[in-house]
Every structure is written in structure tokens, then in C-alpha cells.
Amino acid sequence: WTTTGNMAVARQYHTASILGNGKVLVTGGSNGSNSLNSAELYDLTTGIWTTTGYMNVARQYHTASILGNGMLLVTGGNNDNIYLYSAELYDPTTGIWTTTGNMNFARILHTASILENGNVLVTGGFGRTYLSSAELYDPTTGSWTTTGNMNFAREYHTASILGNGNVLVTGGYYKSALNSAELYNSTTGSWTITEKMTFARQLHTASILGSGKVLVAGGSDGSYLSSAELYDPTTGSWTSTGNMNVTREYHTASILGNGTVLITGGYNTSPLNSVESYDPITGSWTSTGNMNVAREYHTASILGNGKVLVTGGYNGSNSLDSAELY
């Protein structure tokens, strides 16, 4: 790991998105006491951050999705204990944010997935109660429409777009950690239950491997998990794979160019600097170089040059402005 330029603002619970021009846009989050409306851009050629336009609404626990037209859609989140319906768009050519249609439900800790038709599917989360609702954003109209409800309300879950265009939602939290998984059919707008995971888990990661299988790793079921399991979309079943070397939640997972999955940081009694990679061929995990800074609530982005940029997060006492490259 090598350090790179510090962000202008220390932040956790933010988002990081790779724009069409290769720059990384970081938005919002929290400085530990207040939600942030600031956004900044990382230039991988210089390693320097520059501030860009401010969001119209400060927010943390939100989502960020790159639309087919190159704009970035930010949805929901929390602005100092207010759950947000609002959504806004960032134009990389101008660096300016504009508001777009409000969601039908205010929500935090939800997911956002870009479907094959270009619409954005938002699922679950929390907004005064746990949500099973899902809704679709149409970039051409800037409006939201509700779609089928999930079978289970959940927050801290994952959503993965499968090769067949369906969306797999796994785990999360509703009064306790969940082992349920379900599939969204983007043609019919309906949800069907698929096989349960071996372990209930929230605050985990889900990664789509080159084989089309989904690797779910870590998280928590009341205790911190090292377990990992694979979902096979062709059979709809889960199988266990190798355990991580370290139990962790609030970590990141990135698929590298060679097909391995890089897991960074997270938490298990304290924030972690440990890093490990999963080899889909052997089903085993290998520890690799530690980050310079222990962090949870951070982001990890795969740059055009193949390096992984980790930004911000929390080290157990402070929000972080530091960034580093793997």
C-alpha cells in the first residue's frame, strides 16, 4: 500500500464512484458529528483531490450510481437524523448538482442497482421503520415509480446484478441478522425467495465472480463472521467456501483484474488494517499487505490503471481524510 493525496474533508459513510473520465467522485458522508454536502474528485494521474460542486442536501448512508448518460445519481440517506426522500444528479462536465424527483420512501442503508434497461432499482433500508419497499428511477423522466415489495424488510443488505439481469438481495438486518435471499425479476417487477444462506449476516459484502457466482463474505450475526459462501444462479443454491483469515464487518470487497477478490479493513472489536484476497479457483483466502491506516466505513474503488483506491473511514477515534493505493 502507498499513501496518496489526502481528501480535503475527513469523512466516513460516504460514497466513491468512478466517472467516465476516470476520476473518482467522493460524495457526502459524515465528519463524525455532522452530515456533509461536500464532494471532491481524485485524479489518478496526479494523486491530488480537488473540490467540486456541493450537493444540495448534506447526506450520509446514501447511495451513488453512475447512469448510462454519465451522470451520477445520489439517493436518500440521513441529514443529521432526518431521513431523506431526495435524490440529485451530478454532471461531470459542469461539476454541478441538480435535484431530481424524490423517492416515494425516505430511506437510509438501502441499495441502488443499475438494471439492464438503465433504470435504477432501490431496495429496502430504514426510514422510521424497516423497509421492504422497492422503487425504480427512470433517468429519462427523472421520476420514481414503486415496484414489487421484497418478501422481507431489511437494511444493511447487499444487491447484486446477475448475468441474467435479475437482482440478488442477500441478508441484512430486521430485528436481527437475516439469512434470507431473494431475486428481483426486472421484467415482471416481482420478487421470489431463493435458498437461504448458510449464515445469517448483515454488514457483509457480495461480489460477482467471473464464473457468474456471487461470493458473500463476512459481516455479523451478533458475532463477527469470517465465513464466506457462494451463490450459484443456475441452481439457486448456496455452498460454503473458505473462511477469511480475519472476522470482519463494514469491510470492502473489490474484484481485481486477475479475478481475485480483495477485502480491506472493517471492524471486529476495533477497526482493522488487515487485507486479504480470495482466489475463486482454489476457494481459499490469502493475507496480503496491511493498509497504512486501520479503517471501517471507508470506500474502495478500482482505478483504470488496476490499482485500488481506499478513501476515508473511521479509525476508532476520528473520521479520516487519508487515502491509499493498493
mmCIF file of N, CA and C in Angstrom, residues 176-231:
data_model
loop_
_atom_site.group_PDB
_atom_site.id
_atom_site.type_symbol
_atom_site.label_atom_id
_atom_site.label_comp_id
_atom_site.label_asym_id
_atom_site.label_seq_id
_atom_site.Cartn_x
_atom_site.Cartn_y
_atom_site.Cartn_z
ATOM 1 N N SER A 176 -32.964 -8.720 13.817
ATOM 2 C CA SER A 176 -31.724 -9.493 13.956
ATOM 3 C C SER A 176 -31.195 -9.727 12.548
ATOM 4 N N ALA A 177 -29.995 -10.293 12.462
ATOM 5 C CA ALA A 177 -29.411 -10.551 11.144
ATOM 6 C C ALA A 177 -30.253 -11.586 10.396
ATOM 7 N N LEU A 178 -30.309 -11.474 9.079
ATOM 8 C CA LEU A 178 -31.146 -12.314 8.228
ATOM 9 C C LEU A 178 -30.302 -13.283 7.400
ATOM 10 N N ASN A 179 -30.832 -14.488 7.180
ATOM 11 C CA ASN A 179 -30.171 -15.408 6.251
ATOM 12 C C ASN A 179 -30.923 -15.512 4.933
ATOM 13 N N SER A 180 -32.032 -14.796 4.814
ATOM 14 C CA SER A 180 -32.850 -14.910 3.610
ATOM 15 C C SER A 180 -32.199 -14.218 2.418
ATOM 16 N N ALA A 181 -32.536 -14.731 1.239
ATOM 17 C CA ALA A 181 -32.092 -14.136 -0.024
ATOM 18 C C ALA A 181 -33.275 -14.161 -0.976
ATOM 19 N N GLU A 182 -33.350 -13.164 -1.848
ATOM 20 C CA GLU A 182 -34.445 -13.123 -2.810
ATOM 21 C C GLU A 182 -33.994 -12.491 -4.110
ATOM 22 N N LEU A 183 -34.760 -12.785 -5.161
ATOM 23 C CA LEU A 183 -34.417 -12.361 -6.518
ATOM 24 C C LEU A 183 -35.484 -11.426 -7.065
ATOM 25 N N TYR A 184 -35.037 -10.330 -7.664
ATOM 26 C CA TYR A 184 -35.929 -9.395 -8.350
ATOM 27 C C TYR A 184 -35.878 -9.666 -9.841
ATOM 28 N N ASN A 185 -37.037 -9.879 -10.418
ATOM 29 C CA ASN A 185 -37.142 -10.062 -11.862
ATOM 30 C C ASN A 185 -37.446 -8.707 -12.484
ATOM 31 N N SER A 186 -36.483 -8.158 -13.220
ATOM 32 C CA SER A 186 -36.646 -6.797 -13.724
ATOM 33 C C SER A 186 -37.682 -6.724 -14.843
ATOM 34 N N THR A 187 -38.063 -7.866 -15.413
ATOM 35 C CA THR A 187 -39.109 -7.868 -16.443
ATOM 36 C C THR A 187 -40.492 -7.790 -15.814
ATOM 37 N N THR A 188 -40.712 -8.582 -14.761
ATOM 38 C CA THR A 188 -42.041 -8.637 -14.142
ATOM 39 C C THR A 188 -42.175 -7.686 -12.962
ATOM 40 N N GLY A 189 -41.053 -7.234 -12.400
ATOM 41 C CA GLY A 189 -41.113 -6.352 -11.236
ATOM 42 C C GLY A 189 -41.486 -7.078 -9.965
ATOM 43 N N SER A 190 -41.311 -8.400 -9.950
ATOM 44 C CA SER A 190 -41.697 -9.178 -8.766
ATOM 45 C C SER A 190 -40.481 -9.849 -8.141
ATOM 46 N N TRP A 191 -40.630 -10.208 -6.862
ATOM 47 C CA TRP A 191 -39.574 -10.840 -6.080
ATOM 48 C C TRP A 191 -39.924 -12.297 -5.815
ATOM 49 N N THR A 192 -38.929 -13.171 -5.869
ATOM 50 C CA THR A 192 -39.109 -14.563 -5.461
ATOM 51 C C THR A 192 -38.009 -14.920 -4.470
ATOM 52 N N ILE A 193 -38.372 -15.742 -3.490
ATOM 53 C CA ILE A 193 -37.401 -16.178 -2.487
ATOM 54 C C ILE A 193 -36.512 -17.248 -3.105
ATOM 55 N N THR A 194 -35.236 -17.187 -2.833
ATOM 56 C CA THR A 194 -34.310 -18.233 -3.246
ATOM 57 C C THR A 194 -33.723 -18.855 -1.975
ATOM 58 N N GLU A 195 -32.852 -19.839 -2.132
ATOM 59 C CA GLU A 195 -32.368 -20.572 -0.962
ATOM 60 C C GLU A 195 -31.718 -19.638 0.057
ATOM 61 N N LYS A 196 -31.909 -19.951 1.325
ATOM 62 C CA LYS A 196 -31.296 -19.172 2.401
ATOM 63 C C LYS A 196 -29.793 -19.390 2.436
ATOM 64 N N MET A 197 -29.071 -18.360 2.872
ATOM 65 C CA MET A 197 -27.640 -18.519 3.103
ATOM 66 C C MET A 197 -27.415 -19.475 4.272
ATOM 67 N N THR A 198 -26.219 -20.020 4.354
ATOM 68 C CA THR A 198 -25.860 -20.890 5.472
ATOM 69 C C THR A 198 -25.821 -20.100 6.773
ATOM 70 N N PHE A 199 -25.367 -18.851 6.691
ATOM 71 C CA PHE A 199 -25.241 -17.993 7.870
ATOM 72 C C PHE A 199 -26.070 -16.724 7.686
ATOM 73 N N ALA A 200 -26.797 -16.353 8.748
ATOM 74 C CA ALA A 200 -27.409 -15.024 8.763
ATOM 75 C C ALA A 200 -26.296 -13.996 8.840
ATOM 76 N N ARG A 201 -26.437 -12.895 8.109
ATOM 77 C CA ARG A 201 -25.375 -11.885 8.134
ATOM 78 C C ARG A 201 -25.895 -10.526 7.672
ATOM 79 N N GLN A 202 -25.328 -9.499 8.296
ATOM 80 C CA GLN A 202 -25.512 -8.112 7.875
ATOM 81 C C GLN A 202 -24.120 -7.486 7.793
ATOM 82 N N LEU A 203 -24.026 -6.319 7.155
ATOM 83 C CA LEU A 203 -22.738 -5.605 7.060
ATOM 84 C C LEU A 203 -21.681 -6.459 6.372
ATOM 85 N N HIS A 204 -22.126 -7.309 5.451
ATOM 86 C CA HIS A 204 -21.255 -8.190 4.684
ATOM 87 C C HIS A 204 -20.999 -7.568 3.309
ATOM 88 N N THR A 205 -20.269 -8.294 2.472
ATOM 89 C CA THR A 205 -20.080 -7.876 1.085
ATOM 90 C C THR A 205 -20.573 -8.976 0.158
ATOM 91 N N ALA A 206 -20.897 -8.591 -1.073
ATOM 92 C CA ALA A 206 -21.285 -9.545 -2.114
ATOM 93 C C ALA A 206 -20.588 -9.137 -3.398
ATOM 94 N N SER A 207 -19.921 -10.080 -4.040
ATOM 95 C CA SER A 207 -19.119 -9.810 -5.239
ATOM 96 C C SER A 207 -19.459 -10.822 -6.321
ATOM 97 N N ILE A 208 -19.647 -10.342 -7.542
ATOM 98 C CA ILE A 208 -19.950 -11.243 -8.655
ATOM 99 C C ILE A 208 -18.653 -11.700 -9.296
ATOM 100 N N LEU A 209 -18.397 -12.993 -9.226
ATOM 101 C CA LEU A 209 -17.159 -13.565 -9.756
ATOM 102 C C LEU A 209 -17.261 -13.761 -11.269
ATOM 103 N N GLY A 210 -16.129 -14.022 -11.888
ATOM 104 C CA GLY A 210 -16.096 -14.261 -13.324
ATOM 105 C C GLY A 210 -16.957 -15.433 -13.752
ATOM 106 N N SER A 211 -17.144 -16.385 -12.852
ATOM 107 C CA SER A 211 -17.967 -17.565 -13.146
ATOM 108 C C SER A 211 -19.454 -17.245 -13.137
ATOM 109 N N GLY A 212 -19.813 -16.045 -12.653
ATOM 110 C CA GLY A 212 -21.217 -15.697 -12.504
ATOM 111 C C GLY A 212 -21.750 -15.972 -11.119
ATOM 112 N N LYS A 213 -20.997 -16.734 -10.321
ATOM 113 C CA LYS A 213 -21.398 -16.973 -8.937
ATOM 114 C C LYS A 213 -21.195 -15.707 -8.102
ATOM 115 N N VAL A 214 -21.902 -15.624 -6.972
ATOM 116 C CA VAL A 214 -21.798 -14.477 -6.069
ATOM 117 C C VAL A 214 -21.107 -14.916 -4.791
ATOM 118 N N LEU A 215 -20.021 -14.236 -4.453
ATOM 119 C CA LEU A 215 -19.283 -14.501 -3.218
ATOM 120 C C LEU A 215 -19.759 -13.546 -2.138
ATOM 121 N N VAL A 216 -20.313 -14.107 -1.066
ATOM 122 C CA VAL A 216 -20.716 -13.325 0.109
ATOM 123 C C VAL A 216 -19.696 -13.595 1.205
ATOM 124 N N ALA A 217 -19.216 -12.522 1.848
ATOM 125 C CA ALA A 217 -18.119 -12.691 2.808
ATOM 126 C C ALA A 217 -18.348 -11.852 4.054
ATOM 127 N N GLY A 218 -18.098 -12.487 5.211
ATOM 128 C CA GLY A 218 -18.039 -11.772 6.475
ATOM 129 C C GLY A 218 -19.360 -11.186 6.917
ATOM 130 N N GLY A 219 -19.257 -10.087 7.673
ATOM 131 C CA GLY A 219 -20.419 -9.462 8.266
ATOM 132 C C GLY A 219 -20.580 -9.875 9.712
ATOM 133 N N SER A 220 -21.825 -9.780 10.177
ATOM 134 C CA SER A 220 -22.103 -10.046 11.581
ATOM 135 C C SER A 220 -23.466 -10.692 11.714
ATOM 136 N N ASP A 221 -23.579 -11.614 12.668
ATOM 137 C CA ASP A 221 -24.891 -12.171 13.030
ATOM 138 C C ASP A 221 -25.094 -12.003 14.526
ATOM 139 N N GLY A 222 -24.505 -10.967 15.091
ATOM 140 C CA GLY A 222 -24.428 -10.795 16.534
ATOM 141 C C GLY A 222 -23.006 -11.026 16.980
ATOM 142 N N SER A 223 -22.291 -11.901 16.276
ATOM 143 C CA SER A 223 -20.840 -12.008 16.431
ATOM 144 C C SER A 223 -20.223 -11.816 15.051
ATOM 145 N N TYR A 224 -18.952 -11.445 15.019
ATOM 146 C CA TYR A 224 -18.278 -11.135 13.759
ATOM 147 C C TYR A 224 -17.987 -12.429 13.013
ATOM 148 N N LEU A 225 -18.142 -12.400 11.707
ATOM 149 C CA LEU A 225 -18.044 -13.604 10.886
ATOM 150 C C LEU A 225 -16.795 -13.602 10.010
ATOM 151 N N SER A 226 -16.192 -14.780 9.865
ATOM 152 C CA SER A 226 -15.139 -14.980 8.869
ATOM 153 C C SER A 226 -15.649 -15.832 7.711
ATOM 154 N N SER A 227 -16.842 -16.370 7.840
ATOM 155 C CA SER A 227 -17.348 -17.315 6.846
ATOM 156 C C SER A 227 -17.645 -16.626 5.523
ATOM 157 N N ALA A 228 -17.560 -17.417 4.468
ATOM 158 C CA ALA A 228 -17.889 -16.960 3.121
ATOM 159 C C ALA A 228 -18.663 -18.065 2.425
ATOM 160 N N GLU A 229 -19.538 -17.680 1.506
ATOM 161 C CA GLU A 229 -20.316 -18.674 0.775
ATOM 162 C C GLU A 229 -20.602 -18.174 -0.631
ATOM 163 N N LEU A 230 -20.909 -19.126 -1.508
ATOM 164 C CA LEU A 230 -21.110 -18.843 -2.928
ATOM 165 C C LEU A 230 -22.544 -19.160 -3.330
ATOM 166 N N TYR A 231 -23.156 -18.225 -4.064
ATOM 167 C CA TYR A 231 -24.486 -18.447 -4.634
ATOM 168 C C TYR A 231 -24.343 -18.779 -6.109
#
